[in-house]
Coordinates of C-alpha atoms in Angstrom, one line a residue:
M29 CA 12.4 -56.8 87.5
E30 CA 15.0 -57.6 85.1
V31 CA 13.9 -57.8 81.5
P32 CA 15.7 -60.3 79.2
L33 CA 17.6 -58.6 76.3
T34 CA 16.3 -60.2 73.1
R35 CA 18.1 -60.3 69.8
T36 CA 15.7 -57.7 68.3
M37 CA 16.2 -55.3 71.2
A38 CA 19.9 -55.7 71.0
A39 CA 19.9 -54.8 67.4
A40 CA 17.8 -51.7 68.0
L41 CA 20.2 -50.7 70.9
C42 CA 23.2 -51.0 68.6
T43 CA 21.4 -49.0 65.9
G44 CA 20.5 -46.3 68.4
L45 CA 24.1 -46.2 69.8
A46 CA 25.5 -45.8 66.3
A47 CA 23.2 -43.0 65.5
T48 CA 24.2 -41.3 68.8
L49 CA 27.8 -41.6 68.0
L50 CA 27.3 -40.3 64.5
A51 CA 25.4 -37.3 65.8
T52 CA 28.0 -36.6 68.4
A53 CA 30.7 -36.6 65.7
T54 CA 28.8 -34.5 63.0
G55 CA 26.5 -32.3 65.0
P56 CA 22.6 -32.3 65.0
A57 CA 21.1 -34.5 62.3
R58 CA 19.4 -32.6 59.3
S59 CA 16.4 -34.1 57.5
E60 CA 16.3 -33.4 53.7
P61 CA 13.3 -31.1 52.9
R62 CA 10.7 -32.9 50.7
Q63 CA 10.7 -31.4 47.3
P64 CA 7.3 -29.9 46.3
D65 CA 5.2 -32.1 44.1
T66 CA 2.3 -29.7 43.4
W67 CA 2.4 -26.1 42.1
T68 CA -0.4 -23.6 41.5
V69 CA -0.7 -20.7 39.0
A70 CA -3.5 -18.1 39.0
E71 CA -3.8 -14.5 37.9
A72 CA -6.1 -13.6 40.8
A73 CA -8.0 -15.3 43.6
H74 CA -11.3 -15.3 41.5
A75 CA -9.6 -16.3 38.3
P76 CA -9.0 -19.7 36.8
R77 CA -6.3 -21.7 38.7
A78 CA -3.9 -24.3 37.3
R79 CA -2.6 -27.0 39.5
I80 CA 0.4 -29.0 38.3
A81 CA 1.2 -32.2 40.0
L82 CA 4.3 -34.6 39.8
D83 CA 3.5 -38.2 40.6
D84 CA 6.1 -39.4 43.1
T85 CA 5.8 -43.0 41.8
T86 CA 5.8 -42.6 38.0
G87 CA 7.4 -39.2 37.7
S88 CA 4.6 -38.1 35.3
L89 CA 3.0 -34.7 35.2
S90 CA -0.7 -33.8 35.3
L91 CA -2.6 -30.5 35.1
T92 CA -5.9 -29.6 36.7
V93 CA -7.9 -26.4 36.1
S94 CA -10.4 -25.0 38.6
R95 CA -12.4 -21.8 38.9
A96 CA -14.1 -20.6 42.1
G97 CA -13.4 -23.9 43.8
R98 CA -15.0 -25.9 41.0
T99 CA -13.0 -28.3 38.8
V100 CA -13.0 -27.3 35.1
I101 CA -10.5 -29.7 33.7
A102 CA -9.9 -32.9 35.8
P103 CA -6.3 -34.0 36.3
S104 CA -5.0 -34.5 32.8
P105 CA -1.7 -35.9 31.5
V106 CA 1.1 -33.5 30.4
G107 CA 4.2 -34.6 28.6
I108 CA 6.1 -34.8 25.3
V109 CA 8.2 -37.6 23.7
T110 CA 11.2 -37.0 21.4
Q111 CA 13.6 -39.4 19.7
Q112 CA 16.1 -39.0 22.5
A113 CA 14.0 -38.4 25.6
D114 CA 10.6 -39.4 27.1
F115 CA 9.2 -36.5 29.1
S116 CA 6.0 -38.2 29.9
Q117 CA 7.4 -40.1 32.9
G118 CA 10.4 -40.5 35.1
L119 CA 10.7 -36.8 35.8
R120 CA 12.2 -35.1 38.8
F121 CA 11.7 -31.4 39.8
L122 CA 14.6 -29.0 39.5
H123 CA 13.3 -25.4 40.1
R124 CA 10.6 -22.9 39.6
K125 CA 10.6 -19.4 38.2
D126 CA 7.7 -16.9 38.2
R127 CA 7.0 -13.7 36.4
T128 CA 4.1 -11.5 35.4
V129 CA 3.4 -10.8 31.8
E130 CA 1.8 -7.3 31.2
E131 CA 1.3 -6.0 27.7
R132 CA -0.8 -3.5 25.8
Y133 CA -1.2 -3.7 22.1
R134 CA -3.6 -2.5 19.3
A135 CA -5.1 -4.9 16.9
K136 CA -6.3 -4.2 13.4
S137 CA -9.3 -6.4 13.6
G138 CA -11.1 -8.7 16.1
K139 CA -13.5 -8.2 19.0
R140 CA -11.8 -5.0 20.1
L141 CA -8.9 -2.9 18.8
D142 CA -7.2 -1.9 22.1
R143 CA -6.0 -4.9 24.1
R144 CA -4.6 -5.2 27.6
V145 CA -2.9 -8.4 28.8
R146 CA -2.1 -9.5 32.3
M147 CA -1.0 -13.1 33.0
N148 CA 1.0 -14.8 35.7
E149 CA 3.6 -17.2 34.3
T150 CA 5.3 -20.1 36.1
R151 CA 8.2 -22.0 34.5
L152 CA 8.8 -25.4 36.1
S153 CA 12.0 -27.2 35.2
F154 CA 12.3 -31.0 35.3
A155 CA 14.9 -33.6 34.3
T156 CA 14.8 -37.3 33.4
V157 CA 17.0 -39.9 35.1
A158 CA 19.3 -39.5 32.1
G159 CA 19.5 -35.8 32.6
A160 CA 17.4 -34.6 29.7
R161 CA 15.8 -31.2 30.5
L162 CA 12.2 -30.0 30.1
D163 CA 10.6 -26.7 31.0
L164 CA 6.8 -26.7 31.4
V165 CA 5.6 -23.0 31.1
V166 CA 2.1 -22.3 32.4
R167 CA 0.2 -19.0 32.1
A168 CA -2.9 -18.0 33.9
A169 CA -5.1 -15.0 33.0
A170 CA -8.6 -13.9 34.0
D171 CA -10.1 -15.8 31.1
G172 CA -7.9 -18.8 30.7
I173 CA -5.0 -21.2 31.4
A174 CA -2.4 -22.2 28.9
Y175 CA 0.8 -24.3 28.9
R176 CA 3.6 -25.1 26.5
Y177 CA 6.8 -27.3 26.5
V178 CA 10.2 -25.7 26.1
L179 CA 13.2 -28.0 25.2
P180 CA 16.8 -27.3 24.5
A181 CA 18.4 -28.6 21.3
G182 CA 19.7 -32.1 20.9
Y183 CA 16.7 -34.3 21.8
G184 CA 15.8 -35.1 18.2
D185 CA 12.4 -34.9 16.5
V186 CA 9.1 -34.9 18.4
L187 CA 7.3 -38.2 18.2
G188 CA 4.1 -37.0 20.0
E189 CA 2.6 -35.6 23.1
S190 CA 0.9 -37.2 26.0
S191 CA -1.1 -34.0 26.5
A192 CA -4.8 -34.6 27.0
F193 CA -7.9 -32.9 28.5
N194 CA -10.1 -34.8 30.9
L195 CA -13.7 -33.5 31.1
P196 CA -16.6 -34.7 33.2
A197 CA -18.3 -37.5 31.3
D198 CA -21.6 -35.8 31.5
A199 CA -20.4 -32.3 30.4
D200 CA -22.2 -30.9 27.4
A201 CA -19.8 -30.8 24.4
W202 CA -20.0 -28.9 21.1
L203 CA -17.6 -30.6 18.7
S204 CA -16.7 -30.5 15.0
T205 CA -15.4 -33.6 13.4
Y206 CA -11.8 -32.9 12.2
R207 CA -11.2 -31.9 8.6
V208 CA -8.0 -30.6 7.1
D209 CA -9.9 -27.4 6.1
N210 CA -11.6 -27.1 9.5
E211 CA -15.0 -26.7 7.8
G212 CA -17.0 -29.3 9.7
Q213 CA -20.3 -28.6 11.4
F214 CA -20.6 -28.4 15.2
N215 CA -22.8 -31.0 16.9
Q216 CA -23.8 -31.3 20.5
Y217 CA -22.9 -34.4 22.6
T218 CA -21.7 -35.1 26.1
A219 CA -18.0 -35.4 26.6
A220 CA -18.4 -39.2 26.9
T221 CA -21.1 -39.9 24.3
A222 CA -19.3 -38.2 21.4
P223 CA -18.4 -40.9 18.9
T224 CA -14.9 -42.3 18.8
G225 CA -12.9 -40.2 16.3
E226 CA -10.9 -37.1 15.8
Y227 CA -12.3 -33.6 16.4
S228 CA -11.1 -30.0 15.8
D229 CA -9.1 -28.6 18.7
Q230 CA -11.7 -25.8 19.0
A231 CA -14.0 -27.8 21.3
L232 CA -16.5 -26.2 23.7
F233 CA -17.6 -27.9 26.9
A234 CA -20.1 -26.8 29.6
T235 CA -18.0 -27.3 32.7
D236 CA -19.0 -27.0 36.3
G237 CA -20.3 -23.4 36.7
G238 CA -19.4 -22.2 33.2
Y239 CA -17.8 -23.1 29.9
T240 CA -14.4 -24.1 28.6
L241 CA -13.2 -23.7 25.0
L242 CA -10.0 -25.7 24.1
A243 CA -7.8 -23.9 21.6
E244 CA -4.2 -23.5 20.5
S245 CA -1.9 -20.4 20.0
D246 CA 1.5 -19.5 18.5
L247 CA 1.7 -22.4 16.0
T248 CA 4.5 -21.9 13.4
G249 CA 6.5 -24.0 11.1
S250 CA 8.6 -25.2 14.0
Y251 CA 5.7 -27.6 14.9
S252 CA 2.7 -29.5 13.7
G253 CA -1.0 -28.8 13.9
A254 CA -3.1 -30.6 16.5
R255 CA -6.5 -32.2 16.7
L256 CA -8.3 -34.0 19.5
A257 CA -8.6 -37.8 19.6
H258 CA -11.4 -39.3 21.6
T259 CA -12.7 -42.7 22.5
Q260 CA -16.4 -43.0 23.1
G261 CA -17.3 -43.7 26.7
T262 CA -14.6 -41.5 28.2
G263 CA -14.3 -37.8 28.9
S264 CA -10.7 -37.7 27.7
Y265 CA -9.6 -35.8 24.6
R266 CA -6.0 -36.5 23.6
V267 CA -3.8 -34.1 21.6
K268 CA -2.8 -35.8 18.3
L269 CA -0.4 -34.1 16.0
A270 CA -0.8 -34.0 12.2
D271 CA 2.7 -35.4 11.7
S272 CA 3.9 -38.6 13.2
Q273 CA 7.3 -37.0 13.5
V274 CA 7.9 -33.3 13.9
H275 CA 11.4 -32.2 12.8
T276 CA 13.4 -30.1 15.1
D277 CA 16.9 -28.7 14.5
G278 CA 17.4 -26.6 17.6
P279 CA 15.7 -25.4 20.8
L280 CA 11.9 -25.9 20.7
A281 CA 8.9 -24.1 22.2
T282 CA 5.7 -25.9 21.3
P283 CA 2.4 -24.1 20.7
W284 CA 0.3 -23.1 23.7
R285 CA -2.4 -25.6 24.7
A286 CA -5.1 -23.1 25.8
M287 CA -8.2 -23.5 27.9
I288 CA -10.5 -20.4 27.7
T289 CA -12.8 -20.6 30.7
G290 CA -15.4 -18.6 32.5
D291 CA -19.1 -17.8 32.0
L292 CA -20.3 -17.8 28.4
A293 CA -19.9 -14.0 28.1
T294 CA -16.2 -14.3 29.2
V295 CA -15.5 -17.1 26.8
T296 CA -17.2 -15.3 23.9
G297 CA -15.4 -12.0 24.5
S298 CA -12.0 -13.5 25.1
T299 CA -8.9 -12.6 23.2
F300 CA -6.8 -15.1 25.1
T301 CA -5.3 -16.9 22.0
D302 CA -4.3 -13.6 20.6
D303 CA -2.8 -12.5 23.9
L304 CA -0.7 -15.6 24.1
A305 CA 0.8 -15.0 20.6
P306 CA 4.0 -13.0 19.9
A307 CA 3.8 -9.3 19.2
S308 CA 3.3 -7.9 15.7
K309 CA 6.1 -8.5 13.3
V310 CA 4.8 -5.7 11.0
A311 CA 6.3 -2.4 12.0
D312 CA 4.1 -0.1 9.8
T313 CA 0.5 -1.2 9.8
S314 CA -1.0 1.9 8.3
W315 CA -1.8 0.2 5.0
I316 CA -3.9 -2.5 6.8
R317 CA -7.5 -1.4 6.7
P318 CA -10.4 -3.6 7.6
G319 CA -13.7 -3.1 5.7
T320 CA -16.8 -4.6 4.2
V321 CA -16.5 -6.3 0.8
L322 CA -18.7 -7.1 -2.1
W323 CA -17.8 -10.7 -2.8
T324 CA -18.7 -11.9 -6.2
W325 CA -18.4 -15.7 -6.1
L326 CA -21.9 -16.5 -4.9
A327 CA -23.1 -13.4 -6.7
G328 CA -22.1 -14.7 -10.1
G329 CA -19.5 -17.5 -9.8
R330 CA -16.7 -18.2 -12.2
T331 CA -18.4 -16.5 -15.1
A332 CA -18.4 -13.2 -13.3
G333 CA -14.7 -13.8 -12.3
Q334 CA -13.7 -14.0 -15.9
S335 CA -15.5 -10.9 -17.0
L336 CA -14.0 -7.4 -16.7
D337 CA -17.3 -5.8 -17.5
A338 CA -19.1 -7.8 -14.8
Q339 CA -16.4 -6.9 -12.3
K340 CA -16.7 -3.2 -13.2
A341 CA -20.4 -3.4 -12.5
Y342 CA -19.7 -4.9 -9.1
V343 CA -17.2 -2.1 -8.4
D344 CA -19.8 0.4 -9.3
Y345 CA -22.2 -1.1 -6.8
A346 CA -19.6 -1.2 -4.0
A347 CA -18.8 2.4 -4.7
A348 CA -22.4 3.5 -4.6
H349 CA -22.8 1.9 -1.2
H350 CA -19.5 3.0 0.2
W351 CA -18.2 -0.6 0.7
P352 CA -14.4 -0.2 0.7
Y353 CA -13.6 -3.4 -1.2
E354 CA -14.6 -5.7 -4.0
A355 CA -13.3 -9.3 -4.1
V356 CA -12.6 -11.1 -7.4
D357 CA -12.7 -14.8 -6.9
S358 CA -11.5 -17.8 -8.9
G359 CA -11.4 -17.5 -12.7
W360 CA -9.8 -14.1 -13.1
Y361 CA -6.3 -15.2 -13.9
F362 CA -4.7 -17.6 -16.4
K363 CA -4.7 -21.3 -16.4
K364 CA -1.2 -22.7 -16.3
D365 CA -1.5 -24.5 -19.6
E366 CA -2.6 -21.2 -21.4
W367 CA 0.0 -18.6 -20.3
D368 CA 3.7 -18.8 -20.1
V369 CA 4.7 -17.2 -16.8
T370 CA 8.3 -17.3 -17.8
D371 CA 7.5 -14.7 -20.4
P372 CA 8.3 -11.3 -18.7
D373 CA 5.4 -9.7 -20.5
W374 CA 2.8 -12.3 -19.4
Q375 CA 1.1 -9.8 -17.1
T376 CA 0.1 -7.6 -20.0
D377 CA -2.5 -10.2 -21.0
S378 CA -4.5 -9.6 -17.7
W379 CA -7.4 -7.2 -17.4
M380 CA -6.8 -6.9 -13.6
P381 CA -4.6 -3.7 -13.8
E382 CA -7.4 -2.0 -15.7
L383 CA -10.0 -3.1 -13.1
V384 CA -7.7 -2.0 -10.2
D385 CA -7.3 1.5 -11.8
Y386 CA -11.0 1.7 -12.5
A387 CA -11.9 0.7 -8.9
R388 CA -9.2 3.1 -7.4
A389 CA -10.8 6.0 -9.2
K390 CA -14.1 5.2 -7.4
G391 CA -12.6 4.7 -4.0
V392 CA -12.8 0.9 -4.0
G393 CA -9.9 -1.5 -3.3
I394 CA -9.6 -4.9 -5.1
I395 CA -9.0 -8.2 -3.3
V396 CA -8.1 -11.2 -5.5
W397 CA -8.4 -14.9 -5.1
I398 CA -5.4 -17.1 -5.8
H399 CA -4.7 -20.8 -5.4
Q400 CA -2.0 -21.8 -2.9
R401 CA -0.4 -24.0 -5.5
D402 CA 0.4 -20.8 -7.4
L403 CA 2.3 -19.5 -4.5
D404 CA 4.0 -22.6 -3.2
T405 CA 7.5 -22.0 -4.7
P406 CA 9.9 -19.0 -4.3
E407 CA 9.8 -18.4 -8.0
E408 CA 6.0 -18.2 -8.1
R409 CA 5.8 -15.9 -5.1
A410 CA 8.5 -13.7 -6.8
Q411 CA 6.3 -13.4 -9.9
W412 CA 2.9 -12.9 -8.2
L413 CA 3.4 -10.9 -5.1
P414 CA 5.4 -7.9 -6.5
T415 CA 3.1 -7.9 -9.5
L416 CA -0.1 -7.7 -7.4
E417 CA 1.5 -4.9 -5.3
R418 CA 2.5 -3.0 -8.5
W419 CA -1.0 -3.2 -9.9
G420 CA -2.3 -1.8 -6.7
V421 CA -4.2 -4.9 -5.4
K422 CA -5.1 -4.5 -1.7
G423 CA -5.2 -8.1 -0.6
V424 CA -5.2 -11.7 -1.5
K425 CA -7.6 -14.5 -0.7
I426 CA -5.4 -17.6 -0.7
D427 CA -7.2 -20.9 -1.0
F428 CA -6.8 -24.7 -0.6
M429 CA -3.9 -25.1 1.9
N430 CA -5.9 -28.0 3.3
S431 CA -3.2 -29.3 5.6
E432 CA -2.0 -28.8 9.1
A433 CA 1.3 -30.6 8.6
Q434 CA 4.6 -29.0 9.7
S435 CA 5.6 -28.4 6.0
M436 CA 2.4 -26.3 5.4
F437 CA 3.1 -24.2 8.5
Q438 CA 6.5 -23.5 7.2
W439 CA 4.9 -22.3 4.0
Y440 CA 2.6 -20.1 6.2
D441 CA 5.7 -18.6 7.9
T442 CA 7.0 -17.6 4.4
I443 CA 3.9 -16.3 2.9
L444 CA 3.1 -14.2 6.0
A445 CA 6.4 -12.5 5.8
E446 CA 6.2 -11.9 2.1
T447 CA 2.7 -10.6 1.9
A448 CA 3.6 -8.1 4.7
A449 CA 6.6 -7.0 2.8
H450 CA 4.4 -6.4 -0.3
H451 CA 1.6 -4.6 1.6
L452 CA -1.0 -7.3 0.8
M453 CA -3.8 -8.0 3.3
V454 CA -4.6 -11.7 3.5
D455 CA -7.8 -13.8 3.8
F456 CA -6.9 -17.6 4.1
H457 CA -9.5 -20.1 2.8
G458 CA -9.2 -23.9 3.0
A459 CA -7.0 -23.1 6.0
T460 CA -6.0 -23.7 9.5
L461 CA -7.5 -21.9 12.5
P462 CA -6.3 -18.4 13.5
K463 CA -4.3 -19.6 16.5
G464 CA -3.1 -16.1 17.4
I465 CA -1.9 -15.3 13.9
Q466 CA -3.7 -12.0 13.7
R467 CA -1.7 -10.5 16.5
T468 CA 1.7 -11.5 15.1
W469 CA 0.7 -10.9 11.4
P470 CA -2.0 -8.2 11.5
Q471 CA -2.4 -8.2 7.7
V472 CA -4.3 -11.4 8.2
M473 CA -7.8 -9.9 8.2
S474 CA -9.7 -13.2 8.2
M475 CA -9.6 -16.9 7.8
E476 CA -12.2 -19.3 6.6
A477 CA -11.8 -22.6 8.7
V478 CA -15.6 -22.7 9.0
G479 CA -18.6 -24.3 7.4
G480 CA -19.7 -21.0 5.8
E481 CA -22.3 -19.6 3.6
E482 CA -21.2 -21.7 0.6
K483 CA -22.3 -24.9 2.4
R484 CA -25.7 -26.4 1.5
T485 CA -25.9 -28.6 4.6
N486 CA -25.6 -25.9 7.3
T487 CA -28.2 -25.9 10.1
A488 CA -29.6 -23.2 12.3
T489 CA -28.0 -25.0 15.2
H490 CA -24.6 -24.8 13.6
L491 CA -25.1 -21.1 13.0
T492 CA -25.9 -20.4 16.6
T493 CA -22.9 -22.4 17.8
L494 CA -20.2 -20.6 15.8
P495 CA -20.1 -17.4 18.0
F496 CA -19.1 -19.6 20.9
T497 CA -16.6 -21.8 19.1
R498 CA -14.9 -20.9 15.9
N499 CA -15.3 -17.1 16.0
V500 CA -14.0 -16.9 19.6
I501 CA -10.5 -17.5 18.5
G502 CA -10.2 -15.1 15.5
S503 CA -11.8 -13.5 12.5
M504 CA -14.1 -15.8 10.6
D505 CA -14.8 -15.5 6.9
F506 CA -18.3 -17.0 6.9
T507 CA -19.3 -14.6 4.1
P508 CA -22.8 -13.8 5.3
G509 CA -25.5 -11.9 3.4
G510 CA -26.3 -14.5 0.7
F511 CA -29.9 -13.5 0.5
Q512 CA -30.3 -15.1 -3.0
R513 CA -29.7 -18.5 -1.6
V514 CA -33.2 -19.1 -0.5
G515 CA -33.7 -22.8 0.2
L516 CA -29.9 -23.3 0.4
R517 CA -29.5 -21.7 3.8
P518 CA -31.3 -22.6 7.0
D519 CA -32.0 -19.1 8.3
S520 CA -34.4 -16.2 7.6
D521 CA -33.5 -12.9 5.9
A522 CA -33.4 -11.0 9.2
A523 CA -31.1 -13.6 10.6
E524 CA -28.9 -13.3 7.6
V525 CA -28.6 -9.5 8.3
G526 CA -27.9 -10.4 12.0
L527 CA -25.0 -12.7 11.0
T528 CA -23.1 -9.7 9.5
V529 CA -22.7 -8.5 13.1
A530 CA -22.8 -11.7 15.1
Y531 CA -19.9 -13.0 13.0
E532 CA -16.7 -10.9 13.2
S533 CA -14.3 -10.7 10.2
G534 CA -11.7 -8.0 9.4
L535 CA -12.8 -8.3 5.8
Q536 CA -16.5 -8.9 6.1
M537 CA -17.4 -10.4 2.7
F538 CA -21.0 -10.0 1.7
A539 CA -22.1 -13.0 -0.3
G540 CA -25.2 -11.6 -2.0
T541 CA -26.0 -10.3 -5.4
P542 CA -26.8 -6.6 -6.1
E543 CA -30.3 -7.7 -7.1
S544 CA -30.8 -9.5 -3.8
Y545 CA -29.7 -6.4 -1.9
D546 CA -31.9 -4.1 -3.8
A547 CA -34.9 -6.4 -3.3
R548 CA -34.2 -6.0 0.5
P549 CA -33.4 -2.3 0.9
L550 CA -33.6 -2.5 4.7
A551 CA -30.9 -5.1 4.8
R552 CA -28.8 -3.2 2.2
D553 CA -29.1 0.1 4.1
F554 CA -28.1 -1.6 7.3
M555 CA -25.0 -3.2 5.7
D556 CA -24.1 0.2 4.3
Q557 CA -23.7 1.4 7.9
E558 CA -21.5 -1.5 9.0
P559 CA -17.8 -1.2 9.8
A560 CA -15.5 -4.2 10.0
A561 CA -13.4 -3.1 13.0
W562 CA -14.8 -2.9 16.4
D563 CA -14.0 -1.0 19.6
D564 CA -15.8 -3.5 21.9
T565 CA -17.8 -6.7 21.8
R566 CA -20.4 -8.0 24.3
L567 CA -22.5 -11.1 24.4
L568 CA -26.1 -9.9 25.3
A569 CA -27.8 -13.3 25.3
G570 CA -26.9 -16.8 24.2
S571 CA -26.9 -20.5 24.5
P572 CA -24.8 -22.6 22.1
G573 CA -26.9 -24.2 19.5
Q574 CA -30.0 -22.2 20.4
E575 CA -29.4 -18.5 20.3
A576 CA -26.6 -15.9 20.0
V577 CA -27.0 -12.2 20.3
L578 CA -23.9 -10.1 20.1
A579 CA -23.4 -6.3 20.4
R580 CA -20.3 -4.7 18.8
R581 CA -19.4 -1.0 19.2
S582 CA -18.0 1.3 16.6
G583 CA -17.4 4.8 18.0
D584 CA -20.6 5.9 19.7
R585 CA -22.9 3.3 18.0
W586 CA -23.7 -0.3 18.9
F587 CA -24.6 -2.8 16.2
L588 CA -26.6 -5.8 17.4
G589 CA -26.8 -9.2 15.6
G590 CA -29.0 -12.0 16.8
V591 CA -29.5 -15.5 15.4
Y592 CA -31.8 -18.3 16.7
A593 CA -32.5 -22.0 16.2
G594 CA -35.9 -23.5 16.6
A595 CA -39.5 -22.3 16.8
A596 CA -40.7 -18.8 16.4
R597 CA -40.7 -16.7 19.6
T598 CA -40.7 -13.3 21.1
A599 CA -37.0 -12.9 22.0
T600 CA -36.1 -10.7 25.0
V601 CA -32.5 -9.4 25.0
P602 CA -31.0 -7.3 27.9
L603 CA -29.7 -4.1 26.4
T604 CA -26.5 -4.0 28.5
I605 CA -24.6 -1.5 26.4
G606 CA -24.4 1.3 28.9
P607 CA -26.6 3.6 31.0
G608 CA -28.8 6.3 29.6
R609 CA -31.3 6.4 26.8
W610 CA -30.8 4.6 23.5
L611 CA -32.6 4.8 20.2
V612 CA -32.7 1.3 18.9
E613 CA -33.6 0.6 15.2
T614 CA -34.3 -3.1 14.7
I615 CA -34.7 -5.1 11.5
R616 CA -36.8 -8.2 11.8
D617 CA -38.8 -10.6 9.6
G618 CA -42.4 -9.5 8.8
A619 CA -45.2 -11.2 7.0
D620 CA -44.2 -9.7 3.7
G621 CA -40.5 -9.2 4.1
L622 CA -38.2 -7.3 6.4
V623 CA -39.6 -4.6 8.6
Q624 CA -38.0 -1.9 10.8
D625 CA -39.0 -0.9 14.3
R626 CA -37.8 2.1 16.3
Q627 CA -38.0 2.5 20.0
V628 CA -36.2 4.4 22.8
L629 CA -34.9 2.2 25.7
R630 CA -32.8 2.7 28.7
G631 CA -29.6 0.8 29.1
G632 CA -30.4 -2.5 30.9
D633 CA -34.0 -2.6 29.6
E634 CA -35.1 -5.6 27.7
L635 CA -35.3 -5.4 23.9
S636 CA -38.2 -7.5 22.6
V637 CA -38.1 -8.8 19.1
D638 CA -40.5 -11.1 17.3
V639 CA -38.4 -13.9 15.7
V640 CA -39.6 -16.4 13.1
A641 CA -38.5 -20.0 13.2
N642 CA -34.7 -20.3 12.7
G643 CA -34.8 -16.5 12.5
G644 CA -33.0 -13.5 13.9
F645 CA -32.6 -9.8 13.8
A646 CA -30.2 -6.9 13.4
A647 CA -30.2 -3.5 15.1
I648 CA -28.3 -0.2 15.5
A649 CA -28.4 1.6 18.8
C650 CA -27.3 5.2 19.4
R651 CA -27.6 7.7 22.1
W652 CA -31.0 9.4 22.2
H653 CA -31.9 12.9 23.0
P654 CA -34.7 15.1 21.7
G655 CA -34.4 15.6 18.0
V656 CA -32.6 12.3 17.3
T657 CA -34.7 10.3 14.9
T658 CA -32.3 7.8 13.4
C659 CA -28.9 6.2 14.1
Y660 CA -28.2 5.9 10.3
R661 CA -25.6 8.3 8.8

């Protein structure tokens, strides 16, 4: 039967004939391969996995983090906007480059001295319609995922990021309201119920099957500090920069946006933010020596700081207990309206050289407090830093930066190089968070950036959250040991001893008075044993806001510190510090003060300790064999 040729059929026939003729003329037709629009990065099959996706419609990027098949961070926007280019949309993929980052380095402080790094890195290159280029660099390790933006020169200042982290709405969240000194308390919410506002970028979330701590690394004066902006009712936390415009005058690599993820022990023991940071810029680190410190501010305040005789007495106490350092806080040096620093002989009016000589003869080094405003110009730094080095001062506690603007990070870049040149260890107060700084500049022994012992509003909940938040990302100068502050601190005496271990700091500053130590000889004798540098760190038990028990090893001994929030209990702690028999000497709260217990346990056994309300404990464990009666030396 003949079928009538319709107009539609005729058009199709013509189209097919044309295609046949074209194929005959040019050879077999080739279909263009579809460019990939998703990429994955992981260090190993069981490790966290990053998935980067490019939306075909909008040209925008997103990043998802998963672990063991479970979503940790839901698809979250990735992008950056400059004066000349918008890299938050309209992108097309160019190419991918992969490499493995393997490093070994030795730290001067932190959770462990010897570090080994293995990360897989993927660099994805994109372009806008106008041809502007952006590289997104993603790194994956066993304990985290991180990304940064890399831009060539010529795109102008940065106006902001579209970077954000999308968490499940019902994920438990431990957040600290943002402050420029990073001294806010941590409170627990869910990701969605947290009030609208800005939070510190050290935010902890209980994600599916584990925990995730948001952080930042490798922040310098080329960029601006970040915080997290949140709107109640959502699980989204957006990166907001301290500056509305970040000045750039060349190629730019932004700081790493880091997600430390795993079980709670993995997160607590992580050195991921240090591992992401550049290698040490200090060639000779032999002069950098961590140690415990008698800190005099809460022991006597400004009056003690202005008295040479009082400081000599503190030096005597530190020497008697073999504490390597004594810190002289505010009040020891001139007021600007009293001394003329343009006079070349102004230093002769200070009693500090006499104190340093006195302390040196007794084997004690001196750390001095100084206000940032007295180091904020080249002229002031040229007066102070060489002078302190010449006197023999071992370190400086620099206070009141109170800014995360780009200009302040440019000052950090300068002061870090200059303190290293003058062999001065550094403890920053009123400061930013560590952000990997202790790897690149190992003379930074500690940083405050915490609601510490000085605060009168701390809670036991806050104290039990810090090991899982602030102290994860670097040494923390909480200044524990303020026994005399009864009624001003929320914890018991045994918990206060435990904090000296639970909280890591390269300069562990004890905040008590000699009288308060002597009234608690068990606490004092325990603190006499403590180092401030550790060969290993392990979480033995913990739940943010409820309990934290950490074990830190120095040589062949383990030091244990536990702190609890809530009602009295008998705490049980797995002694996972190695096989064999261990002598464990524990300090706890008794009816009439601190008491000490001794027992021999096998590795893996449970250590039972009676803990009072909002209490804690401290312990030393050493290998036991017949004849060993104490771990103390």
